[in-house]
Tab-separated table of C-alpha atoms in Angstrom:
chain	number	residue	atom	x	y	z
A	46	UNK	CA	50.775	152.313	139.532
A	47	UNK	CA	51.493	148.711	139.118
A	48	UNK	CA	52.174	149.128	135.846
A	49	UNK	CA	54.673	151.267	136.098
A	50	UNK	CA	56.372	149.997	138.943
A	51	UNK	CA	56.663	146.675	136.885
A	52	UNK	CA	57.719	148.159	133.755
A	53	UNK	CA	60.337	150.949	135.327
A	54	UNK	CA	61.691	147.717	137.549
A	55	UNK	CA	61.612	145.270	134.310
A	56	UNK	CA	63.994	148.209	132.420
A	57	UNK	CA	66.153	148.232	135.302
A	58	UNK	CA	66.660	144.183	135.547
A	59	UNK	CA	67.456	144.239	131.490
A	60	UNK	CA	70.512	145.957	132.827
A	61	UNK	CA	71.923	143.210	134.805
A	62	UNK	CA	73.217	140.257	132.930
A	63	UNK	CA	73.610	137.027	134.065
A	64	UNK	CA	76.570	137.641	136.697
A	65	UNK	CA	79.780	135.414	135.944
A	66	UNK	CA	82.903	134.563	138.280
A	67	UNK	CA	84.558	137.809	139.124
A	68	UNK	CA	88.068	138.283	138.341
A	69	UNK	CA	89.143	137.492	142.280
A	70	UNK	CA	86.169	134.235	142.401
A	71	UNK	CA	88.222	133.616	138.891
A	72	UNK	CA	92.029	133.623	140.249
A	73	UNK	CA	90.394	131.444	143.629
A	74	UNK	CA	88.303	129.337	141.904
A	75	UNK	CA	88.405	129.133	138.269
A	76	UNK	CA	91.329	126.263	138.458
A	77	UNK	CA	89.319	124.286	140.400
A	78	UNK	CA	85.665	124.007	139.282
A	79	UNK	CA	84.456	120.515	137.508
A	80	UNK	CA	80.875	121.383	137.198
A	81	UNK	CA	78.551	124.896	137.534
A	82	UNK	CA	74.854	124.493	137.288
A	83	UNK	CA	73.164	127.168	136.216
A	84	UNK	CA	69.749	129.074	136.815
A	85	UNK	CA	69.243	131.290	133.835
A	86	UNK	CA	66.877	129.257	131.683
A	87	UNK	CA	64.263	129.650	134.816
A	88	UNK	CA	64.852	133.196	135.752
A	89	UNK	CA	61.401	134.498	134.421
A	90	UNK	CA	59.926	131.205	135.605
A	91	UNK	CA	61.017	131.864	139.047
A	92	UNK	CA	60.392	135.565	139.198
A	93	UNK	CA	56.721	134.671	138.366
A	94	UNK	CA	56.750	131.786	140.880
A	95	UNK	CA	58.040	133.880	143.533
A	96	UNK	CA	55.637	137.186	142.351
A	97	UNK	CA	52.117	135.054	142.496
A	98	UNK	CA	53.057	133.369	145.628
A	99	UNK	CA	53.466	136.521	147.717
A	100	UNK	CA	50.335	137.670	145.996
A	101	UNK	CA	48.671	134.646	147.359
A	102	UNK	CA	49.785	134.982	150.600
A	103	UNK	CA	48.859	138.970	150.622
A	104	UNK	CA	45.477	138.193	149.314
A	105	UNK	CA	44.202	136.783	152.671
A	106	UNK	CA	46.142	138.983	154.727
A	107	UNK	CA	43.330	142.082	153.653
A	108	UNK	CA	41.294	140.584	155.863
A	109	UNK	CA	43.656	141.454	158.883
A	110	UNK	CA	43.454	145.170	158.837
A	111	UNK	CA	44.124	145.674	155.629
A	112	UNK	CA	47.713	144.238	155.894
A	113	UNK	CA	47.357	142.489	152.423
A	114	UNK	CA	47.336	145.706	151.049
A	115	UNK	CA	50.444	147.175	152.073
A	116	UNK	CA	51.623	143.731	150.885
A	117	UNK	CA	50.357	144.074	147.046
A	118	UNK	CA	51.732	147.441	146.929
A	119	UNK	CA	55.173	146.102	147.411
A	120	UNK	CA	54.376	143.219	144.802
A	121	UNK	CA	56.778	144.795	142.377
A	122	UNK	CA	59.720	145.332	144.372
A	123	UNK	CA	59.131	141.610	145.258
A	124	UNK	CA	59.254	140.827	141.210
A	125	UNK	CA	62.555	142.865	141.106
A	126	UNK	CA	64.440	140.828	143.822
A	127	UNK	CA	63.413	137.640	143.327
A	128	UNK	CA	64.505	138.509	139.480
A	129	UNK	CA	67.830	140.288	140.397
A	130	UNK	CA	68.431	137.415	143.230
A	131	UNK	CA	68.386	134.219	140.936
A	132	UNK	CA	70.289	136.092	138.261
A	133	UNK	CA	73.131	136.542	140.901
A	134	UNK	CA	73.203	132.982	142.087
A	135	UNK	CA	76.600	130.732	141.018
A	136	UNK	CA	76.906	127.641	142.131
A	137	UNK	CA	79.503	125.820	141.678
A	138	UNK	CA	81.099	122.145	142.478
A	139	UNK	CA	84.841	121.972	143.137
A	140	UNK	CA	87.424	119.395	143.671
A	141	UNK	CA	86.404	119.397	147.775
A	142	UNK	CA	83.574	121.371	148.166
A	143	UNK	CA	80.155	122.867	147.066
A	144	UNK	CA	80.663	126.492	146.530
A	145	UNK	CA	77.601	128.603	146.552
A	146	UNK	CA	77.716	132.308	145.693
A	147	UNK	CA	74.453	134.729	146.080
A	148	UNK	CA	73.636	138.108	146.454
A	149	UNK	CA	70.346	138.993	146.075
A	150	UNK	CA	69.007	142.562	147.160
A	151	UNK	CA	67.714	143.983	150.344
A	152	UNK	CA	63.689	144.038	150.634
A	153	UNK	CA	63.953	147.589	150.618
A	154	UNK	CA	66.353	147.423	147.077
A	155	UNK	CA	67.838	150.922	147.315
A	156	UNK	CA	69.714	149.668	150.809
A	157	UNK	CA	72.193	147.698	148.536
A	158	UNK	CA	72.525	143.900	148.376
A	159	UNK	CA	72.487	141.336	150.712
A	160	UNK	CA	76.097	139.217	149.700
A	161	UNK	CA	76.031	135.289	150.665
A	162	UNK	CA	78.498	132.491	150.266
A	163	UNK	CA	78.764	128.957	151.699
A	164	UNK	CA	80.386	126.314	151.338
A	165	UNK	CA	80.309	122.774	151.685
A	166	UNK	CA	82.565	119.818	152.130
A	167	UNK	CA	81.884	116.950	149.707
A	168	UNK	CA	82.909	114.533	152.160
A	169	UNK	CA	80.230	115.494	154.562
A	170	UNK	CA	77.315	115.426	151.929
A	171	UNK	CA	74.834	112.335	152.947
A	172	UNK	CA	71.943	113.166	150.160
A	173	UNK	CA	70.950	115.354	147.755
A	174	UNK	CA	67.163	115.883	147.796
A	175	UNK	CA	64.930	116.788	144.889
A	176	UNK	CA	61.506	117.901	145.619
A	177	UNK	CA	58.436	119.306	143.558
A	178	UNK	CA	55.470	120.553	145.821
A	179	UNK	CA	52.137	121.135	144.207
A	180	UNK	CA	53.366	124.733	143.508
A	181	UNK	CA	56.415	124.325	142.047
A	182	UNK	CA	54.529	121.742	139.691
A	183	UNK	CA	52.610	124.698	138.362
A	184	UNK	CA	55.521	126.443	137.339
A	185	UNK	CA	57.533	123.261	136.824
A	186	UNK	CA	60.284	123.987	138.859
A	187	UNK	CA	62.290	121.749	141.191
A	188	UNK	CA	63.571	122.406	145.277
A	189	UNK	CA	67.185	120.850	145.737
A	190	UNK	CA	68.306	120.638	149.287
A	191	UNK	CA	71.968	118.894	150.087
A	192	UNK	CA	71.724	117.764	153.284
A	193	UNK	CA	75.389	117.750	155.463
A	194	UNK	CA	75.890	115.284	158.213
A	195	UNK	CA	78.479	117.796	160.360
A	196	UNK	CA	76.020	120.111	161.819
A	197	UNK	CA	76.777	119.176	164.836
A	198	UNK	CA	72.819	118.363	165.369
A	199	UNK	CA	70.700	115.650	165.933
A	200	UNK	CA	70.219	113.714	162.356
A	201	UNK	CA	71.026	115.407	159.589
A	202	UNK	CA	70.130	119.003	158.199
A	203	UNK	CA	70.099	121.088	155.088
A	204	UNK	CA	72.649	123.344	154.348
A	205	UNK	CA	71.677	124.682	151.063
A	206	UNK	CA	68.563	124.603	150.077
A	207	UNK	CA	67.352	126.426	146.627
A	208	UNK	CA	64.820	126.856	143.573
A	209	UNK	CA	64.991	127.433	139.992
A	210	UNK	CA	68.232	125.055	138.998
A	211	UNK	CA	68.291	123.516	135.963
A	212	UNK	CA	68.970	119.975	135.429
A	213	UNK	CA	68.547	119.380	139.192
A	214	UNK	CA	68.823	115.877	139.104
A	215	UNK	CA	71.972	115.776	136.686
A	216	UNK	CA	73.598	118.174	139.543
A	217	UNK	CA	71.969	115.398	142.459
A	218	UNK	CA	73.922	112.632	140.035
A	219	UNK	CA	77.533	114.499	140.239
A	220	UNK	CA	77.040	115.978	143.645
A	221	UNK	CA	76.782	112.018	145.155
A	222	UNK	CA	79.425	111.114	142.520
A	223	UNK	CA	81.861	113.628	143.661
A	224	UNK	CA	80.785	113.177	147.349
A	225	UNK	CA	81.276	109.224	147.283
A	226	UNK	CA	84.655	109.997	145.453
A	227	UNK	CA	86.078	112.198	148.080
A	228	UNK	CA	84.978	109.951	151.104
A	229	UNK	CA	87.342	107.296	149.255
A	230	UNK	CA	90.163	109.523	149.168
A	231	UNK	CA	89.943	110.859	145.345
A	232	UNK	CA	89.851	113.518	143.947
A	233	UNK	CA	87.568	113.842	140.461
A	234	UNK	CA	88.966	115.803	137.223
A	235	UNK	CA	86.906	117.363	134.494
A	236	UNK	CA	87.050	114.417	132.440
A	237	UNK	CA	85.356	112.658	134.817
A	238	UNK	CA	82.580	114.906	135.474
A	239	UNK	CA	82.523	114.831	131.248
A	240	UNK	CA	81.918	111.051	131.463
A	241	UNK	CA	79.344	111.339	134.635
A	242	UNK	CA	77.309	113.520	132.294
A	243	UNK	CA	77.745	111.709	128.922
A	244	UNK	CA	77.191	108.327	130.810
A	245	UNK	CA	80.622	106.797	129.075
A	246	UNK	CA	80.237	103.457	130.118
A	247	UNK	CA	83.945	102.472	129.889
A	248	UNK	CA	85.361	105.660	132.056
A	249	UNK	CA	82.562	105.143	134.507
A	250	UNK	CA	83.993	101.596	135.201
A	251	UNK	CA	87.425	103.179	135.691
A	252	UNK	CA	86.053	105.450	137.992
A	253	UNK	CA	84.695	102.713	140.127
A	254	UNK	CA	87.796	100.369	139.806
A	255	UNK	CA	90.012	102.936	141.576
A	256	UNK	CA	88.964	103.044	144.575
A	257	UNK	CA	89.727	99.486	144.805
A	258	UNK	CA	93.223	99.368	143.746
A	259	UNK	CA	93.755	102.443	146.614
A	260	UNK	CA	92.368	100.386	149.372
A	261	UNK	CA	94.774	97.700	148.617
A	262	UNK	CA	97.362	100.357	148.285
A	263	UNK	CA	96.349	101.743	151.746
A	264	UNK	CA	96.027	98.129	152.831
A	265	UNK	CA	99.765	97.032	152.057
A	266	UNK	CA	101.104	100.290	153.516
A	267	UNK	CA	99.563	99.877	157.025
A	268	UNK	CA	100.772	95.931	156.754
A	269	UNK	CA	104.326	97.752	156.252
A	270	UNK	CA	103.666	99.973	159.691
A	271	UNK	CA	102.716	96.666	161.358
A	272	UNK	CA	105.630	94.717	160.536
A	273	UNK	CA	108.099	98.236	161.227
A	274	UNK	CA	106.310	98.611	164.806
A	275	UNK	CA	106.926	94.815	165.756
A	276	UNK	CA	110.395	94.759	165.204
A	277	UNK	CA	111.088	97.779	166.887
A	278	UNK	CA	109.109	95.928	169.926
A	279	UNK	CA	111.511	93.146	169.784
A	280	UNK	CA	114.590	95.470	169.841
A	281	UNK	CA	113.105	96.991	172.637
A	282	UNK	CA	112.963	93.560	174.443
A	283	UNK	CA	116.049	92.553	173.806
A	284	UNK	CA	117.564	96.044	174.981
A	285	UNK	CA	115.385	95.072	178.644
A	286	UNK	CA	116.565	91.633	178.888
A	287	UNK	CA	120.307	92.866	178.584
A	288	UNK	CA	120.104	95.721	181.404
A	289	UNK	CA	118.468	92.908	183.386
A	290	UNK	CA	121.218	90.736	183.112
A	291	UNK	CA	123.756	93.092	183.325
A	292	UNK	CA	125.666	92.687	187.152
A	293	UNK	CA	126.465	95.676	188.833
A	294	UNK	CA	130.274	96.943	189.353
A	295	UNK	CA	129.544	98.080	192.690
A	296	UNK	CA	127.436	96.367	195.086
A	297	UNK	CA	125.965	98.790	197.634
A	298	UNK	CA	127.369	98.795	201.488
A	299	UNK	CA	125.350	97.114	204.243
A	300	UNK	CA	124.175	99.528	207.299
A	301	UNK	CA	125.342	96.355	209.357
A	302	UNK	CA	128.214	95.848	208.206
A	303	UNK	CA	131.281	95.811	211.104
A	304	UNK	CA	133.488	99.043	211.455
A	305	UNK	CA	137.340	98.627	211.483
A	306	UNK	CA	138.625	98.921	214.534
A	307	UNK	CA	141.516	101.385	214.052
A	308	UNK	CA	142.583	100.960	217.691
């Protein structure tokens, strides 16, 4: 039975290619993306990974009334979506934003597909975390989890968290790049992502040197507000003293002052 679950579910999976942008993520996106990591070089890493750890977990579980049971006999269907699910992962890094892009299927696979996209502002990122647990050492696999300071909770939080990317801490490099970038009022182009990953010395320096020359840009600009709001004080004063000094026309007439006696 297992066998042919696996091997009717493995013919089925040869039919679905690595997924690329779709011609409406295209016309949204396409214009706009400086880096895409990518996940196929682990996908039968991961489906493994993902198979022998729910058989691990079901193994015990046949203690409890025979729950692990039930459990191995859906081990294949478990293969299939953890396959089909990192196949349909894109993940991509824009000019603002992380742009994340899933959808694996249902647990029960002939229900459809469970669709999933987030994103997330650059300028919010704090860290990018890599992890390996014992596990994932096994299989040699790495956890990334960006953690996003506008959750709105107490410390920060992760807001994507995934396994199976590859070159996880060349994506944690451009991700903090990007981030820092954006929190300093820039914007990064393609050539600069080209000379994060090549590690040009001489375009990384101009990359750091602007941020420098836009703070004093920003700098002279508000010293221009400054002196534009004090002389507009000063006319103001000036416009206060003169009403003050003006004298009126007409004085106003005194309740005690004498009548005219008409007789």
């Amino acid at each position: 039975f297992f066998l042919f679950s696996f091997l009717s579910l493995q013919h089925m999976s040869k039919n679905i290619s690595y997924l690329q942008l779709t011609p409406a993520e295209e016309e949204e996106y396409g214009h706009d993306i400086l880096y895409a990591a990518s996940f196929k070089r682990n996908v039968e890493t991961y489906t493994w990974y993902a198979t022998f750890g729910w058989v691990f977990v079901c193994i015990p579980c046949i203690l409890i009334y025979g729950i692990g049971i039930i459990g191995l006999l859906w081990t294949p269907f478990i293969w299939y979506i953890a396959r089909a699910g990192i196949e349909s992962r894109k993940l991509f890094v824009t000019s603002d934003s992380i742009i994340y892009i899933a959808e694996p299927p249902a647990c029960i696979p002939c229900l459809g597909r469970n669709k999933q996209e987030k994103h997330v502002l650059l300028s919010l990122i704090t860290d990018v975390v890599v992890q390996e647990g014992w596990y994932q050492s096994c299989w040699n696999l790495d956890s990334v989890k960006i953690e996003n300071a506008g959750q709105g909770q107490a410390g920060t939080s992760y807001d994507l968290a995934f396994i199976g990317m590859e070159n996880s801490k060349l994506f944690k490099k451009v991700v903090l790049r990007a981030a820092a970038a954006k929190r300093a009022g820039q914007s990064l182009s393609r050539e600069d992502i080209s000379a994060i990953i090549s590690g040009d010395s001489q375009a990384l320096s101009d990359l750091a040197s602007r941020p420098a020359e836009q703070s004093h840009a920003q700098q002279a600009t508000s010293q221009e507000t400054d002196t534009k709001l004090d002389r507009l004080n000063e006319t103001m004063m000036r416009i206060e003293q003169l009403l003050a000094r003006q004298v009126p026309a007409y004085g106003p007439i005194s309740s005690e002052q004498e009548q005219p006696n008409l007789l």
